[in-house]
Structure formats: C-alpha cells, structure tokens
Amino acid sequence: QVQLVQSGAEVKKPGASVKVSCKASGYTFTSYDISWVRQAPGQGLEWMGWISAYNGNTNYAQKLQGRVTMTTNTSTSTAYMELRSLRSDDTAVYYCASGILDYWGQGTLVTVSS
Amino acid sequence: DIVMTQTPLSLSVTPGQPASISCKSSQSLLHSDGKTYFYWYLQKPGQSPQLLIYEVSSRFSGVPDRFSGSGSGTDFTLKISRVEAEDVGVYYCMQGIHLPWTFGQGTKVEIK
C-alpha cells in the first residue's frame, strides 16, 4: 500500500532553516509528483509547491519563492522540502502528498520560536 | 490566484440525514483536455487530509458511495446522502488547474 512517512517535529529559531523529508513506498516513486502543503495552527490548507519525482522540475507558490527548495532522491524514494529564513508565521504542520494529493504523509510540525 | 469559496463554513447534521457543501471558484476549472481539475478532501480530527472526490465526481478508492460530487465550470457541490458519525471533520475543496493550487476555507461538519 502507498505510504508517505515524514520526518519528526522540529523547533527552530527565527532566521534558521528546516528540511523536512518524506519517504515514499508502495509505488514507483518516479511516477508521481510530490506536493507540499502546510497548515498553520487552527487554519486551512496552503499549497506550497510541487516537484516532479521523474525529472526534478519544480513549481513553487510565489509567496515562498526564494525561501523554499524541493528536491528528491530517487535512489531512496525520498522527497525533501527545505524552508529558509524562517519566521514565526512559518509555524505549521507540513505535509507531503503524492500526485493529485491522493496520498498524504502524517505531517511534520515545525515550530519557529525564539 | 484562483479563489475558492465554500459555503457553509460550518454544518451540524443529524446522523442519517443528508448534507451538502458548495464550492465556487473565481475562474473556470475546465481544462482544454476536457477534464475539470476539482477535488474534495476531508480532514478528520487530528489526521492528515484524505482525498474523497477527484475531477468533480469520481470517488477515490475506498470512499463510501454516500459521498457524491457534482458541478461544472465554477460551481461544485459535495453531497453526503446519509451522514455518519465518522464523517465529522473539515471538508476542503481544491482546484488543481491554475498555479498555485488553492483550497477553499474549509467547512466544519459536526454531528448533532
């Protein structure tokens, strides 16, 4: 069965960077894009961008351009999302999801606090 | 960016009764390939979102047939024919045709 397993919770200081991983199993990794979606506490869902696991092409939400980088390692079927210059309003649960967001990871809480 | 507007934002339903959620997009979601890239997700309390409906009306694997989606262009509806206790949570619509993909604000469904 398809599974996306994300790395654990992180606490970061403002200005720092965080890198969240998402390990896929149960399907051919390069067959589907991986998207990243975040959810601030008590808020709705925000699409951050996607990466083609096939060729590494990316598309990022404009508001995150310059601060976010999505990558994949096809040898380990793992996707990564790095967010830099963290601010308090980046505090959220970060999800990875495959394809049309048909399968989701369990979420990674990133807390940005001084 | 495409704005997705859901109504109502909250819904309290008696078990066994129907429920309906509307979602309107600020632009047509019909692609030149003939598909409409519109989706419904449910986020149960404390869980990750899960896909219910894709391309307006196709139920995802394992989704009960009490869930149905309809609509076209800019107006879409999710219907639950008979609400069950396990259906509580927040329902989100999403468009996947125009970048950035955008979600509705969410509709919280609770059981009376």
Short mmCIF file of C-alpha atoms in Angstrom, two decimals:
data_model
loop_
_atom_site.label_atom_id
_atom_site.label_comp_id
_atom_site.label_asym_id
_atom_site.label_seq_id
_atom_site.Cartn_x
_atom_site.Cartn_y
_atom_site.Cartn_z
CA GLN A 1 0.00 0.00 0.00
CA VAL A 2 1.12 3.55 -0.67
CA GLN A 3 2.78 5.21 2.31
CA LEU A 4 4.45 8.55 2.79
CA VAL A 5 6.42 8.76 6.03
CA GLN A 6 7.70 12.16 7.11
CA SER A 7 10.50 13.16 9.46
CA GLY A 8 9.83 14.26 13.01
CA ALA A 9 8.88 17.55 14.59
CA GLU A 10 11.33 20.44 14.54
CA VAL A 11 11.82 23.56 16.65
CA LYS A 12 13.76 26.34 15.00
CA LYS A 13 14.73 29.91 15.79
CA PRO A 14 13.72 32.77 13.52
CA GLY A 15 16.12 33.09 10.62
CA ALA A 16 17.09 29.42 10.66
CA SER A 17 16.33 26.76 8.04
CA VAL A 18 14.43 23.49 8.24
CA LYS A 19 14.50 20.46 5.97
CA VAL A 20 11.62 18.00 6.10
CA SER A 21 11.82 14.58 4.48
CA CYS A 22 9.08 12.39 3.02
CA LYS A 23 9.88 8.75 2.26
CA ALA A 24 7.56 7.05 -0.20
CA SER A 25 6.82 3.36 -0.53
CA GLY A 26 4.27 1.12 -2.19
CA TYR A 27 4.50 2.62 -5.67
CA THR A 28 7.04 3.62 -8.31
CA PHE A 29 8.39 6.86 -6.87
CA THR A 30 9.15 8.50 -10.20
CA SER A 31 5.61 8.01 -11.48
CA TYR A 32 4.04 10.82 -9.47
CA ASP A 33 4.78 14.38 -8.43
CA ILE A 34 5.17 15.22 -4.77
CA SER A 35 3.44 18.32 -3.42
CA TRP A 36 3.98 20.06 -0.12
CA VAL A 37 1.05 21.59 1.75
CA ARG A 38 1.18 23.38 5.08
CA GLN A 39 -1.38 24.15 7.75
CA ALA A 40 -0.84 26.84 10.35
CA PRO A 41 -2.37 26.17 13.77
CA GLY A 42 -6.16 26.25 13.53
CA GLN A 43 -6.02 27.35 9.91
CA GLY A 44 -6.74 25.89 6.48
CA LEU A 45 -4.53 24.24 3.90
CA GLU A 46 -1.91 26.12 1.86
CA TRP A 47 -0.25 24.57 -1.19
CA MET A 48 3.47 25.32 -1.21
CA GLY A 49 4.57 23.77 -4.47
CA TRP A 50 5.39 20.50 -6.18
CA ILE A 51 8.31 18.61 -7.61
CA SER A 52 8.31 16.06 -10.37
CA ALA A 53 9.86 12.92 -8.98
CA TYR A 54 10.56 11.95 -12.59
CA ASN A 55 12.76 14.85 -13.70
CA GLY A 56 13.06 17.18 -10.71
CA ASN A 57 11.08 20.03 -12.24
CA THR A 58 9.58 22.25 -9.59
CA ASN A 59 6.86 24.83 -9.21
CA TYR A 60 6.67 26.92 -6.06
CA ALA A 61 4.00 29.21 -4.67
CA GLN A 62 5.07 32.74 -5.44
CA LYS A 63 4.90 33.84 -1.81
CA LEU A 64 7.60 31.28 -0.95
CA GLN A 65 9.84 31.85 -3.96
CA GLY A 66 13.43 32.33 -2.86
CA ARG A 67 12.90 30.68 0.53
CA VAL A 68 11.80 27.16 -0.43
CA THR A 69 13.60 24.37 -2.24
CA MET A 70 12.08 20.98 -3.03
CA THR A 71 14.29 18.08 -4.03
CA THR A 72 14.09 14.33 -4.41
CA ASN A 73 16.44 11.38 -4.06
CA THR A 74 15.14 8.71 -6.40
CA SER A 75 17.54 6.09 -5.06
CA THR A 76 15.83 6.27 -1.66
CA SER A 77 12.35 7.33 -2.88
CA THR A 78 12.53 10.35 -0.63
CA ALA A 79 11.38 13.92 -1.19
CA TYR A 80 12.66 16.89 0.73
CA MET A 81 11.36 20.37 1.43
CA GLU A 82 13.75 23.00 2.75
CA LEU A 83 12.45 26.33 4.01
CA ARG A 84 14.93 29.08 4.84
CA SER A 85 14.84 32.38 6.73
CA LEU A 86 12.12 31.02 8.99
CA ARG A 87 9.65 33.40 10.59
CA SER A 88 7.10 32.87 13.32
CA ASP A 89 4.32 32.68 10.75
CA ASP A 90 6.02 29.64 9.20
CA THR A 91 4.94 27.68 12.28
CA ALA A 92 2.72 24.97 10.82
CA VAL A 93 2.24 21.31 10.13
CA TYR A 94 3.92 20.49 6.83
CA TYR A 95 2.50 17.68 4.72
CA CYS A 96 3.83 15.92 1.67
CA ALA A 97 1.32 14.37 -0.71
CA SER A 98 1.59 12.43 -3.94
CA GLY A 99 0.08 13.14 -7.33
CA ILE A 100 -3.29 14.82 -7.04
CA LEU A 101 -2.81 14.81 -3.27
CA ASP A 102 -4.28 11.32 -3.19
CA TYR A 103 -1.93 10.03 -0.52
CA TRP A 104 -0.61 12.17 2.33
CA GLY A 105 2.18 11.91 4.85
CA GLN A 106 1.41 12.09 8.54
CA GLY A 107 2.60 15.69 8.79
CA THR A 108 5.61 17.34 10.40
CA LEU A 109 5.14 20.11 12.96
CA VAL A 110 7.65 22.90 12.50
CA THR A 111 7.67 25.44 15.30
CA VAL A 112 9.53 28.71 14.84
CA SER A 113 10.16 30.44 18.13
CA SER A 114 12.89 32.46 19.77
CA ASP B 1 -4.70 33.34 -7.69
CA ILE B 2 -7.94 31.40 -8.02
CA VAL B 3 -10.22 31.98 -5.05
CA MET B 4 -12.25 29.00 -3.83
CA THR B 5 -15.27 29.96 -1.74
CA GLN B 6 -17.04 27.31 0.32
CA THR B 7 -20.47 27.55 1.89
CA PRO B 8 -21.47 26.98 4.56
CA LEU B 9 -18.38 27.23 6.77
CA SER B 10 -19.96 25.01 9.37
CA LEU B 11 -22.68 22.40 9.36
CA SER B 12 -24.35 20.45 12.14
CA VAL B 13 -26.10 17.33 10.90
CA THR B 14 -28.27 14.66 12.48
CA PRO B 15 -26.95 11.15 11.76
CA GLY B 16 -28.75 9.62 8.83
CA GLN B 17 -29.66 12.98 7.34
CA PRO B 18 -28.15 14.40 4.13
CA ALA B 19 -25.61 17.19 3.95
CA SER B 20 -24.40 19.40 1.15
CA ILE B 21 -21.39 21.69 0.75
CA SER B 22 -20.93 24.18 -2.07
CA CYS B 23 -17.67 25.44 -3.54
CA LYS B 24 -17.36 28.20 -6.10
CA SER B 25 -14.18 29.08 -7.96
CA SER B 26 -13.29 32.51 -9.30
CA GLN B 27 -12.36 31.01 -12.68
CA SER B 28 -13.40 28.01 -14.70
CA LEU B 29 -11.62 24.80 -13.78
CA LEU B 30 -12.29 23.16 -17.15
CA HIS B 31 -9.04 22.28 -18.91
CA SER B 32 -8.60 22.12 -22.67
CA ASP B 33 -8.10 18.36 -22.25
CA GLY B 34 -11.77 18.12 -21.25
CA LYS B 35 -11.08 17.36 -17.59
CA THR B 36 -12.11 19.57 -14.69
CA TYR B 37 -9.38 19.62 -12.06
CA PHE B 38 -11.52 19.97 -8.94
CA TYR B 39 -11.20 17.92 -5.77
CA TRP B 40 -12.76 17.37 -2.35
CA TYR B 41 -10.76 16.41 0.75
CA LEU B 42 -11.77 15.54 4.30
CA GLN B 43 -9.55 16.21 7.27
CA LYS B 44 -10.77 14.21 10.24
CA PRO B 45 -9.81 15.49 13.70
CA GLY B 46 -6.12 15.00 14.36
CA GLN B 47 -5.48 13.41 10.98
CA SER B 48 -3.95 14.29 7.63
CA PRO B 49 -6.38 15.29 4.89
CA GLN B 50 -7.68 12.48 2.71
CA LEU B 51 -8.90 12.58 -0.87
CA LEU B 52 -12.62 11.93 -1.29
CA ILE B 53 -13.50 13.05 -4.81
CA TYR B 54 -11.35 13.85 -7.83
CA GLU B 55 -12.22 15.50 -11.13
CA VAL B 56 -15.56 16.72 -9.75
CA SER B 57 -17.39 13.43 -9.36
CA SER B 58 -15.05 10.41 -9.20
CA ARG B 59 -14.83 8.78 -5.79
CA PHE B 60 -11.33 7.87 -4.67
CA SER B 61 -10.54 4.29 -3.73
CA GLY B 62 -12.34 3.19 -0.57
CA VAL B 63 -14.61 6.23 -0.32
CA PRO B 64 -18.16 5.20 0.58
CA ASP B 65 -20.82 5.74 -2.07
CA ARG B 66 -22.80 8.02 0.26
CA PHE B 67 -20.33 10.70 -0.90
CA SER B 68 -21.01 12.22 -4.30
CA GLY B 69 -19.65 15.20 -6.18
CA SER B 70 -21.21 17.24 -8.94
CA GLY B 71 -20.85 20.51 -10.78
CA SER B 72 -19.04 22.10 -13.67
CA GLY B 73 -17.07 25.17 -14.63
CA THR B 74 -17.04 27.23 -11.47
CA ASP B 75 -19.78 25.74 -9.27
CA PHE B 76 -19.39 22.47 -7.43
CA THR B 77 -21.21 20.51 -4.72
CA LEU B 78 -20.34 17.69 -2.36
CA LYS B 79 -23.27 15.69 -1.06
CA ILE B 80 -23.39 13.15 1.72
CA SER B 81 -26.57 11.14 1.33
CA ARG B 82 -26.74 9.94 4.95
CA VAL B 83 -24.24 11.42 7.38
CA GLU B 84 -22.50 9.03 9.75
CA ALA B 85 -20.53 9.80 12.90
CA GLU B 86 -17.24 9.03 11.12
CA ASP B 87 -17.89 11.83 8.62
CA VAL B 88 -17.06 14.58 11.10
CA GLY B 89 -14.18 16.86 10.25
CA VAL B 90 -13.32 19.70 7.92
CA TYR B 91 -14.06 19.38 4.22
CA TYR B 92 -11.91 21.28 1.74
CA CYS B 93 -12.37 21.85 -1.95
CA MET B 94 -9.31 22.43 -4.14
CA GLN B 95 -8.54 23.45 -7.70
CA GLY B 96 -5.60 21.85 -9.45
CA ILE B 97 -5.62 23.54 -12.84
CA HIS B 98 -4.20 27.00 -12.19
CA LEU B 99 -0.97 27.56 -10.29
CA PRO B 100 -0.84 27.99 -7.39
CA TRP B 101 -3.29 25.24 -6.48
CA THR B 102 -5.72 26.74 -3.99
CA PHE B 103 -8.07 25.41 -1.35
CA GLY B 104 -11.37 26.60 -0.02
CA GLN B 105 -11.53 27.85 3.56
CA GLY B 106 -12.94 24.58 4.79
CA THR B 107 -16.37 23.50 6.03
CA LYS B 108 -16.53 22.04 9.51
CA VAL B 109 -19.08 19.24 9.79
CA GLU B 110 -20.23 18.09 13.19
CA ILE B 111 -22.86 15.66 14.37
CA LYS B 112 -25.89 16.88 16.33
#
